[in-house]
Amino acid sequence: MAVPETSTAQLDDATAEPKTGFMGLSGELRNFIYRLALVSKDPLLVYLDIDPEPEREETPEHLPTQHATERPSMFTNGRINIARPKPKPLDNPPTVALLQVSRQVRREARSIYYAENLFTIHNDFTKFYINSKLEETRQIERFRAWQIDLGDSLQWIKRLHVCTYKFIGAELVPYVMFATEHPDVSIEVSSMHGACARCEEDRTEPPELVPLAEKLAILKSPGWIEELQAGNIEEMCIWRHRDNPTRVPPHGAHYTIVGPRWYYRVVKVSYGIEASRRIKGARKWQELCEKLSQHYEFTLEPLKLRKGPSYLMKVAPRHRSER
């Protein structure tokens, strides 16, 4: 019979013989030491690199999208150098080597390291390949590779901060899928476009970190979660929106201007082939639209295909925006 793995140091048996050394300390004291050594007040950056080299060089004619007109200063001898951002150094980085001291120390300390630190996924690649399929493919592959590298340590992760240069199109979808598969993990996003001060040393703006579920209402909708977990939804297009500033009636002599509030909204949904085959006719598609409606209104556009009629679900916001 397998013995379940303990997540932190346990209380010592009062009847056990006294021990000397680190493992002879009480469980509470060992956990205290683990936290001193492994928990950082700063986020721990997860860089999803393209290549092992610190810089990536491309000739202008082979670049996926814009570069020559928008970033002329980046060219050197007809080539373009894409320098990686410099990470902000940690004041007190965790002593990760502690996890390799012994099997028991790793068994006790691993959950503290992964559960009590904030891990930042910094997609610096996206600012140089805006709106390219290469960008989306690379990002998805790297995010999946990071999960595979974590192995069973993924069970301890509690907080992720996603820092990216573009939250439009399909870029957010891998994290939405991750959120549905790991509901205990809080995925936090920043209030600003681009990298925030947590990730780059030349940034000074304080980020407003909020849970993704507060900005994307489908993560609180049982209908959406059911369809996502079933793998029926093949693609989604999610855009970031801001409301216009509003005037609040005055408490005194002046009106208060409330700044624009931002949120994410689904603008297009595509169903996979197998899922589409199970949905027969416009009526069934309309029932599905009602299931997913929430703050949306769907319109169905018939598509003429060789294998029979299909439908494209176009999404429009209702009068009240999604929060």
XYZ file of C-alpha atoms in Angstrom:
323
model
C 0.000 0.000 0.000
C 1.474 3.337 -1.052
C 2.077 5.943 1.626
C 0.686 9.371 0.602
C 3.250 12.122 0.216
C 3.193 14.760 2.944
C 3.176 18.374 1.810
C 4.966 20.002 4.748
C 6.913 18.933 7.784
C 4.687 17.049 10.223
C 4.683 17.124 14.013
C 7.217 14.757 15.527
C 5.945 11.725 17.343
C 6.284 12.368 21.059
C 7.349 8.773 21.623
C 10.141 8.849 19.018
C 13.747 8.857 20.120
C 15.387 12.302 20.215
C 17.272 13.223 17.023
C 20.073 15.643 16.334
C 20.606 17.905 13.346
C 18.103 19.670 11.087
C 15.695 16.749 10.833
C 15.644 16.603 14.620
C 13.913 19.989 14.758
C 10.168 20.174 15.185
C 7.956 20.218 12.105
C 6.865 23.804 12.796
C 10.457 25.001 12.995
C 11.476 23.179 9.819
C 8.538 24.753 7.973
C 9.591 28.167 9.287
C 13.105 27.637 7.927
C 11.742 26.416 4.598
C 9.731 29.616 4.230
C 12.728 31.796 5.062
C 14.789 30.036 2.406
C 12.234 29.453 -0.351
C 9.523 32.145 -0.305
C 10.240 35.413 -2.117
C 8.356 38.676 -1.719
C 9.035 39.302 -5.418
C 7.541 37.263 -8.274
C 9.635 34.464 -9.717
C 9.946 34.901 -13.463
C 9.269 32.038 -15.831
C 10.863 32.936 -19.148
C 9.426 31.011 -22.051
C 12.424 31.416 -24.348
C 12.449 31.002 -28.106
C 16.119 30.080 -28.361
C 18.810 29.486 -25.725
C 20.734 32.525 -27.038
C 20.071 35.881 -25.304
C 19.274 37.526 -28.658
C 17.438 36.431 -31.763
C 18.456 37.693 -35.197
C 16.212 37.750 -38.240
C 16.600 39.262 -41.686
C 13.864 41.818 -42.447
C 12.487 39.881 -45.402
C 11.886 36.823 -43.221
C 10.187 38.586 -40.341
C 6.574 37.442 -39.828
C 5.182 40.974 -39.470
C 6.012 44.639 -39.046
C 9.560 45.655 -38.163
C 11.253 47.624 -40.902
C 9.057 50.706 -40.635
C 8.256 50.641 -36.933
C 11.604 49.816 -35.347
C 14.371 51.169 -37.615
C 16.749 51.645 -34.690
C 16.853 47.892 -34.140
C 18.599 47.194 -37.479
C 22.320 46.490 -37.671
C 23.968 45.893 -41.078
C 20.701 44.927 -42.698
C 19.727 42.566 -39.877
C 17.486 43.078 -36.904
C 18.511 42.329 -33.339
C 15.671 41.523 -30.974
C 17.063 42.078 -27.500
C 15.348 40.424 -24.587
C 14.148 42.647 -21.737
C 16.271 42.774 -18.631
C 14.548 41.170 -15.640
C 14.351 43.068 -12.411
C 16.817 41.436 -9.981
C 15.395 39.858 -6.846
C 16.383 41.389 -3.523
C 16.366 38.023 -1.794
C 16.079 35.155 -4.296
C 14.917 31.801 -2.938
C 17.513 29.137 -2.222
C 16.082 26.532 -4.573
C 19.098 24.257 -4.030
C 17.541 23.381 -0.677
C 15.068 21.170 -2.545
C 17.954 18.936 -3.626
C 19.405 18.319 -0.151
C 17.487 15.100 0.470
C 14.298 13.341 -0.518
C 12.634 14.159 2.787
C 13.525 17.851 2.614
C 12.227 18.002 -0.968
C 9.050 16.187 0.045
C 8.425 18.612 2.905
C 9.553 21.870 1.275
C 8.370 21.531 -2.307
C 4.763 22.504 -1.609
C 5.887 25.616 0.286
C 8.061 26.759 -2.621
C 5.406 26.283 -5.287
C 2.300 27.236 -3.296
C 3.577 30.369 -1.555
C 5.469 32.048 -4.408
C 3.975 34.070 -7.249
C 5.204 32.829 -10.632
C 5.212 35.297 -13.517
C 4.958 34.093 -17.104
C 6.527 36.831 -19.185
C 5.731 36.584 -22.887
C 8.317 39.041 -24.182
C 8.277 37.228 -27.533
C 4.879 38.664 -28.399
C 5.924 42.294 -28.706
C 8.083 41.536 -31.741
C 5.701 39.249 -33.621
C 2.376 41.008 -33.278
C -0.601 39.270 -34.921
C 1.393 36.351 -36.289
C 0.508 32.671 -36.174
C 4.120 32.017 -35.200
C 3.531 34.001 -32.026
C 0.424 32.049 -31.020
C 1.966 28.655 -31.796
C 5.176 29.408 -29.924
C 3.346 30.723 -26.918
C 1.048 27.714 -26.617
C 3.925 25.274 -27.072
C 6.082 26.993 -24.469
C 3.301 27.238 -21.917
C 2.549 23.528 -22.327
C 6.258 22.675 -22.124
C 6.511 24.570 -18.841
C 3.626 22.553 -17.404
C 5.296 19.308 -18.508
C 8.591 20.386 -16.943
C 6.837 21.010 -13.629
C 5.459 17.475 -13.588
C 3.588 16.653 -10.397
C 4.863 19.890 -8.826
C 2.093 21.610 -10.780
C -0.366 20.454 -8.122
C 1.162 22.908 -5.641
C 0.977 26.021 -7.849
C -1.540 28.524 -6.479
C -0.786 31.833 -8.228
C 0.315 32.749 -11.751
C 0.857 36.264 -13.046
C 0.595 36.461 -16.832
C 2.543 39.429 -18.181
C 2.219 39.944 -21.917
C 2.394 42.568 -24.619
C -0.897 41.658 -26.250
C -4.103 40.305 -24.763
C -6.161 40.066 -27.903
C -6.993 37.401 -30.432
C -6.169 33.867 -29.337
C -3.349 34.772 -26.972
C -5.376 34.471 -23.786
C -6.966 31.119 -24.664
C -4.206 28.826 -23.246
C -4.579 30.512 -19.866
C -8.371 30.286 -20.005
C -8.052 26.552 -20.677
C -5.527 26.237 -17.843
C -7.935 28.053 -15.508
C -10.734 25.582 -16.293
C -8.415 22.599 -15.771
C -6.905 23.998 -12.563
C -9.675 25.947 -10.792
C -7.619 26.218 -7.587
C -4.950 28.315 -9.336
C -5.472 32.077 -9.387
C -4.301 33.494 -12.722
C -3.570 37.176 -12.244
C -3.341 39.739 -15.032
C -2.093 43.294 -15.061
C -4.104 46.433 -15.692
C -1.643 47.659 -18.313
C -0.574 46.494 -21.739
C 2.983 45.289 -21.984
C 5.423 44.245 -19.342
C 4.969 45.707 -15.896
C 7.419 46.800 -13.256
C 7.443 43.309 -11.773
C 9.205 41.956 -14.849
C 11.522 44.591 -16.304
C 14.020 46.774 -14.518
C 13.323 49.844 -16.693
C 9.616 49.859 -15.799
C 8.412 51.865 -12.835
C 4.617 51.760 -13.143
C 3.018 49.830 -10.281
C 0.841 47.062 -11.728
C -2.723 46.493 -10.677
C -2.918 42.710 -10.443
C -6.389 41.198 -10.513
C -7.629 37.618 -10.941
C -8.415 36.793 -14.557
C -11.811 35.421 -13.485
C -12.833 38.926 -12.364
C -12.176 40.315 -15.848
C -13.495 37.402 -17.919
C -16.971 36.373 -16.819
C -17.046 33.067 -18.730
C -14.718 31.619 -16.074
C -17.632 31.894 -13.635
C -20.186 30.411 -16.035
C -20.955 26.661 -15.653
C -22.070 26.478 -19.303
C -18.806 27.827 -20.657
C -16.685 25.751 -18.288
C -18.550 22.594 -19.282
C -17.973 23.214 -22.999
C -14.314 24.121 -22.489
C -13.564 21.116 -20.299
C -15.304 18.808 -22.788
C -12.964 20.059 -25.509
C -15.864 21.121 -27.736
C -14.597 24.662 -28.268
C -11.688 24.565 -30.671
C -10.875 28.265 -30.892
C -11.868 31.483 -29.195
C -11.031 35.071 -29.918
C -10.841 37.251 -26.815
C -10.365 41.004 -26.847
C -9.542 43.464 -24.135
C -11.970 46.381 -23.802
C -12.166 49.596 -21.840
C -15.305 51.504 -20.950
C -15.332 55.243 -21.513
C -14.662 57.432 -18.467
C -17.837 58.352 -16.609
C -18.890 61.281 -14.420
C -20.108 60.441 -10.954
C -22.582 62.858 -9.287
C -20.774 65.079 -6.811
C -20.794 64.599 -3.070
C -19.752 68.221 -2.763
C -19.277 70.927 -5.350
C -17.504 68.936 -8.081
C -18.153 65.895 -10.228
C -15.798 62.957 -9.953
C -14.402 61.477 -13.159
C -14.128 57.698 -12.926
C -11.431 56.288 -15.191
C -12.161 53.629 -17.811
C -12.750 50.132 -16.480
C -11.279 47.295 -18.480
C -12.363 43.702 -19.034
C -12.031 40.824 -21.486
C -14.768 39.802 -23.901
C -15.157 36.795 -26.180
C -15.760 37.944 -29.768
C -15.744 34.659 -31.690
C -16.206 30.980 -30.885
C -15.334 28.072 -33.181
C -16.416 24.512 -32.458
C -14.369 21.465 -33.382
C -15.443 19.125 -36.184
C -16.585 16.302 -33.901
C -18.526 18.647 -31.638
C -20.108 20.354 -34.649
C -21.318 17.032 -36.051
C -23.239 16.366 -32.847
C -25.118 19.664 -33.181
C -27.778 19.115 -35.832
C -29.473 22.114 -37.403
C -29.826 25.775 -36.585
C -32.187 25.112 -33.671
C -29.578 23.073 -31.778
C -26.970 25.705 -32.472
C -29.311 28.371 -31.143
C -29.873 26.322 -27.974
C -26.116 26.188 -27.535
C -25.947 29.948 -27.956
C -28.526 30.332 -25.186
C -26.481 28.047 -22.957
C -23.413 30.229 -23.444
C -25.244 33.550 -23.623
C -24.523 35.176 -20.236
C -23.704 38.779 -21.267
C -23.557 37.941 -24.969
C -25.880 37.880 -27.949
C -25.030 35.349 -30.667
C -25.884 35.435 -34.345
C -25.497 32.344 -36.528
C -24.096 32.592 -40.041
C -24.535 29.491 -42.219
C -21.344 28.314 -43.911
C -21.600 26.211 -47.064
C -19.194 23.310 -46.771
C -18.769 20.125 -48.760
C -19.546 18.007 -45.712
C -22.809 19.814 -45.109
C -23.969 23.079 -43.534
C -22.120 24.485 -40.562
C -22.415 27.689 -38.594
C -20.133 30.443 -37.405
C -21.050 31.854 -34.004
C -20.616 35.613 -34.010
C -20.658 37.226 -30.597
C -21.799 40.726 -29.707
C -21.987 42.280 -26.233
C -25.356 43.056 -24.746
C -26.098 46.489 -23.365
C -24.344 45.730 -20.104
C -20.694 44.867 -20.540
C -19.036 41.782 -19.129
C -17.379 42.227 -15.750
